[in-house]
């Protein structure tokens, strides 16, 4: 009963490098989200998905891309990392949108130098 | 869209005291109000939620109250313990919405 699993937990990137963060959930949830958390800024939504094969932009989508090829996985990509993308990234999933409990992963701490 | 304001941003209490965190929301159609606790180094986790058809809900030392008229809801923690120290987030949403709107969080510090 893993819930929401994020990979990796920590990563240091050089400016301009690319990487993909993986989120996997085993609860058969339709909705998945990617947030970033910065000091004093709360949780800001990057992208979200309402089902397999669909994605949509959130509040701060610039510099990120996502894909949801399988229902259980939601990938977040950084094509050319910038220091402004240094943050803690959280993936979340829910059964039926915003009116049900969101389950969060443990987070990925990303540093771009 | 929905806007959620959360206060205070930091709350410091002595062990055994009560703590209250307040949130206001803007969309009168919102009907689901969860509270999440985020411990250091972990992701947020739901601790209690309330729907608009009830005014109060309790679970041991925590309770949430909802005032639909004033459009605000509050988290109450009684007999605080050091393990209650965490960041707490409120959120609001309405039926059919895809995205919950979160408050900015409250850092609660409980001093032994």
Short mmCIF file of C-alpha atoms in Angstrom, two decimals:
data_model
loop_
_atom_site.label_atom_id
_atom_site.label_comp_id
_atom_site.label_asym_id
_atom_site.label_seq_id
_atom_site.Cartn_x
_atom_site.Cartn_y
_atom_site.Cartn_z
CA UNK A 1 0.00 0.00 0.00
CA UNK A 2 2.52 2.61 -1.22
CA UNK A 3 0.10 5.49 -1.98
CA UNK A 4 1.95 8.18 -3.94
CA UNK A 5 5.63 7.61 -4.65
CA UNK A 6 7.99 10.23 -6.04
CA UNK A 7 11.33 9.56 -7.66
CA UNK A 8 13.98 10.84 -6.99
CA UNK A 9 13.88 12.32 -3.48
CA UNK A 10 16.83 14.65 -4.02
CA UNK A 11 18.60 15.96 -7.08
CA UNK A 12 21.16 18.63 -7.92
CA UNK A 13 21.19 19.91 -11.49
CA UNK A 14 23.39 22.32 -13.33
CA UNK A 15 21.76 25.21 -15.16
CA UNK A 16 20.62 24.06 -18.58
CA UNK A 17 20.40 20.36 -17.73
CA UNK A 18 17.19 18.44 -18.13
CA UNK A 19 15.49 15.92 -15.89
CA UNK A 20 12.23 14.11 -15.31
CA UNK A 21 10.48 13.64 -12.01
CA UNK A 22 8.32 10.56 -11.73
CA UNK A 23 5.13 10.25 -9.71
CA UNK A 24 3.40 6.91 -9.32
CA UNK A 25 0.15 6.17 -7.47
CA UNK A 26 -1.40 2.80 -6.75
CA UNK A 27 -4.89 3.97 -5.73
CA UNK A 28 -6.43 4.06 -9.21
CA UNK A 29 -6.99 7.81 -8.90
CA UNK A 30 -8.10 9.78 -11.93
CA UNK A 31 -6.68 13.15 -10.88
CA UNK A 32 -3.00 13.91 -10.45
CA UNK A 33 -1.20 17.16 -9.69
CA UNK A 34 2.29 18.62 -9.57
CA UNK A 35 2.99 21.42 -7.07
CA UNK A 36 6.07 23.34 -6.11
CA UNK A 37 6.63 24.62 -2.59
CA UNK A 38 8.82 27.60 -1.88
CA UNK A 39 9.30 29.41 1.46
CA UNK A 40 6.36 31.69 2.19
CA UNK A 41 4.60 30.81 -1.07
CA UNK A 42 2.56 27.78 -0.05
CA UNK A 43 1.75 25.16 -2.66
CA UNK A 44 1.65 26.42 -6.23
CA UNK A 45 0.12 24.24 -8.93
CA UNK A 46 2.34 23.60 -11.95
CA UNK A 47 0.29 21.17 -14.06
CA UNK A 48 -2.48 18.71 -13.46
CA UNK A 49 -4.25 15.82 -15.15
CA UNK A 50 -7.88 14.73 -14.97
CA UNK A 51 -7.25 11.35 -16.51
CA UNK A 52 -4.94 9.20 -18.60
CA UNK A 53 -3.78 11.04 -21.71
CA UNK A 54 -4.89 14.50 -20.49
CA UNK A 55 -2.89 17.35 -18.99
CA UNK A 56 -3.58 21.00 -18.22
CA UNK A 57 -1.65 24.05 -17.03
CA UNK A 58 -1.80 25.26 -13.49
CA UNK A 59 -0.69 28.51 -11.90
CA UNK A 60 3.04 28.33 -12.71
CA UNK A 61 3.55 26.09 -15.79
CA UNK A 62 6.38 27.95 -17.54
CA UNK A 63 9.58 25.91 -17.89
CA UNK A 64 7.84 22.58 -17.17
CA UNK A 65 6.17 19.90 -19.25
CA UNK A 66 4.14 16.90 -18.16
CA UNK A 67 2.85 13.63 -19.53
CA UNK A 68 0.28 11.09 -18.33
CA UNK A 69 0.65 8.14 -20.66
CA UNK A 70 -0.49 5.68 -17.99
CA UNK A 71 -3.17 6.33 -15.39
CA UNK A 72 -0.88 5.54 -12.48
CA UNK A 73 2.05 7.72 -13.59
CA UNK A 74 2.45 11.48 -13.95
CA UNK A 75 5.80 12.77 -15.18
CA UNK A 76 7.15 16.28 -14.72
CA UNK A 77 9.93 17.39 -17.05
CA UNK A 78 12.36 20.27 -16.90
CA UNK A 79 13.86 20.75 -20.35
CA UNK A 80 16.47 23.37 -19.42
CA UNK A 81 16.75 23.84 -15.67
CA UNK A 82 17.14 27.33 -14.23
CA UNK A 83 18.09 28.40 -10.68
CA UNK A 84 14.53 29.76 -10.26
CA UNK A 85 13.33 26.16 -10.42
CA UNK A 86 15.14 25.29 -7.20
CA UNK A 87 12.26 24.13 -5.04
CA UNK A 88 10.57 21.19 -3.37
CA UNK A 89 8.20 19.44 -5.76
CA UNK A 90 5.15 17.50 -4.61
CA UNK A 91 2.95 15.20 -6.56
CA UNK A 92 -0.61 14.55 -5.41
CA UNK A 93 -3.53 12.46 -6.53
CA UNK A 94 -7.23 12.34 -5.75
CA UNK A 95 -10.12 10.06 -6.58
CA UNK A 96 -12.51 12.59 -8.07
CA UNK A 97 -11.05 16.06 -8.25
CA UNK A 98 -10.89 18.85 -5.74
CA UNK A 99 -13.84 17.74 -3.62
CA UNK A 100 -12.07 14.68 -2.29
CA UNK A 101 -8.95 14.10 -0.22
CA UNK A 102 -5.64 14.72 -1.95
CA UNK A 103 -2.83 12.23 -1.26
CA UNK A 104 0.66 13.69 -1.48
CA UNK A 105 4.00 12.11 -2.17
CA UNK A 106 7.04 12.68 0.03
CA UNK A 107 8.46 15.38 -2.22
CA UNK A 108 11.53 15.89 -4.40
CA UNK A 109 14.06 18.47 -3.32
CA UNK A 110 15.63 19.93 -6.46
CA UNK A 111 18.57 22.33 -6.47
CA UNK A 112 19.68 24.00 -9.68
CA UNK A 113 23.18 25.50 -9.52
CA UNK B 1 -11.87 31.97 -9.12
CA UNK B 2 -11.58 30.95 -5.50
CA UNK B 3 -9.26 32.82 -3.18
CA UNK B 4 -8.26 31.45 0.22
CA UNK B 5 -6.58 33.60 2.86
CA UNK B 6 -4.95 31.88 5.86
CA UNK B 7 -3.85 33.48 9.14
CA UNK B 8 -1.58 33.61 10.96
CA UNK B 9 1.46 32.63 8.93
CA UNK B 10 3.30 31.65 12.11
CA UNK B 11 1.85 30.61 15.46
CA UNK B 12 3.90 29.89 18.54
CA UNK B 13 2.28 28.31 21.63
CA UNK B 14 3.29 26.59 24.83
CA UNK B 15 2.62 22.89 25.23
CA UNK B 16 -0.87 22.37 26.57
CA UNK B 17 -2.25 25.61 25.12
CA UNK B 18 -4.85 25.74 22.37
CA UNK B 19 -4.07 26.83 18.81
CA UNK B 20 -6.48 28.32 16.29
CA UNK B 21 -5.80 28.83 12.58
CA UNK B 22 -8.30 30.73 10.46
CA UNK B 23 -9.08 30.71 6.75
CA UNK B 24 -11.44 32.80 4.68
CA UNK B 25 -12.67 31.95 1.21
CA UNK B 26 -14.27 34.01 -1.54
CA UNK B 27 -16.51 31.64 -3.55
CA UNK B 28 -19.83 31.07 -1.81
CA UNK B 29 -20.29 27.89 -3.89
CA UNK B 30 -17.34 26.19 -2.18
CA UNK B 31 -18.51 23.22 -0.16
CA UNK B 32 -15.45 21.16 0.80
CA UNK B 33 -12.88 22.40 3.31
CA UNK B 34 -9.96 20.11 4.17
CA UNK B 35 -7.03 20.76 6.49
CA UNK B 36 -3.60 19.26 5.82
CA UNK B 37 -0.64 18.85 8.15
CA UNK B 38 2.88 18.87 6.74
CA UNK B 39 5.61 17.59 9.00
CA UNK B 40 9.21 18.52 8.31
CA UNK B 41 10.54 16.73 5.23
CA UNK B 42 7.22 15.13 4.35
CA UNK B 43 4.27 15.77 2.09
CA UNK B 44 1.01 17.25 3.40
CA UNK B 45 -1.47 14.80 4.88
CA UNK B 46 -5.17 15.27 5.49
CA UNK B 47 -6.03 15.56 9.18
CA UNK B 48 -9.64 16.65 9.08
CA UNK B 49 -12.18 17.97 6.60
CA UNK B 50 -15.66 19.43 6.66
CA UNK B 51 -18.40 19.82 4.11
CA UNK B 52 -20.79 22.72 3.97
CA UNK B 53 -23.76 20.77 5.31
CA UNK B 54 -22.24 20.73 8.82
CA UNK B 55 -20.96 23.52 11.03
CA UNK B 56 -18.43 21.66 13.16
CA UNK B 57 -16.49 18.43 13.16
CA UNK B 58 -14.26 16.98 15.86
CA UNK B 59 -11.62 14.29 15.97
CA UNK B 60 -10.01 13.90 19.37
CA UNK B 61 -7.95 17.07 19.97
CA UNK B 62 -8.67 18.70 16.64
CA UNK B 63 -11.83 20.35 15.42
CA UNK B 64 -12.90 22.40 12.44
CA UNK B 65 -15.68 24.97 12.43
CA UNK B 66 -17.36 26.47 9.39
CA UNK B 67 -19.29 29.73 9.09
CA UNK B 68 -20.83 29.77 5.62
CA UNK B 69 -22.39 33.18 6.06
CA UNK B 70 -19.08 34.82 6.86
CA UNK B 71 -17.20 32.47 4.53
CA UNK B 72 -14.58 31.41 7.01
CA UNK B 73 -13.48 28.19 8.64
CA UNK B 74 -11.05 27.47 11.44
CA UNK B 75 -8.87 24.67 12.77
CA UNK B 76 -8.77 24.26 16.53
CA UNK B 77 -6.15 22.17 18.28
CA UNK B 78 -6.54 21.69 22.02
CA UNK B 79 -3.91 20.53 24.52
CA UNK B 80 -1.13 21.05 22.00
CA UNK B 81 1.88 18.74 22.07
CA UNK B 82 5.36 19.15 20.54
CA UNK B 83 4.43 16.64 17.83
CA UNK B 84 1.74 19.07 16.65
CA UNK B 85 4.55 21.32 15.41
CA UNK B 86 4.17 21.41 11.62
CA UNK B 87 2.88 23.51 8.75
CA UNK B 88 -0.89 23.44 8.38
CA UNK B 89 -2.71 24.20 5.12
CA UNK B 90 -6.38 24.89 4.62
CA UNK B 91 -8.11 24.47 1.27
CA UNK B 92 -11.48 25.15 -0.32
CA UNK B 93 -13.23 23.73 -3.36
CA UNK B 94 -16.65 23.21 -4.89
CA UNK B 95 -18.33 20.31 -6.56
CA UNK B 96 -17.12 19.64 -10.08
CA UNK B 97 -13.89 21.57 -9.63
CA UNK B 98 -10.60 19.94 -10.57
CA UNK B 99 -8.24 22.07 -8.52
CA UNK B 100 -8.37 22.75 -4.79
CA UNK B 101 -7.36 26.24 -3.69
CA UNK B 102 -4.89 26.16 -0.82
CA UNK B 103 -4.08 28.77 1.77
CA UNK B 104 -0.43 29.75 2.13
CA UNK B 105 0.09 27.72 5.25
CA UNK B 106 0.63 28.31 8.98
CA UNK B 107 3.78 27.22 10.73
CA UNK B 108 2.75 26.03 14.20
CA UNK B 109 5.49 25.76 16.81
CA UNK B 110 4.69 24.10 20.11
CA UNK B 111 7.26 24.80 22.81
CA UNK B 112 7.77 22.08 25.46
#
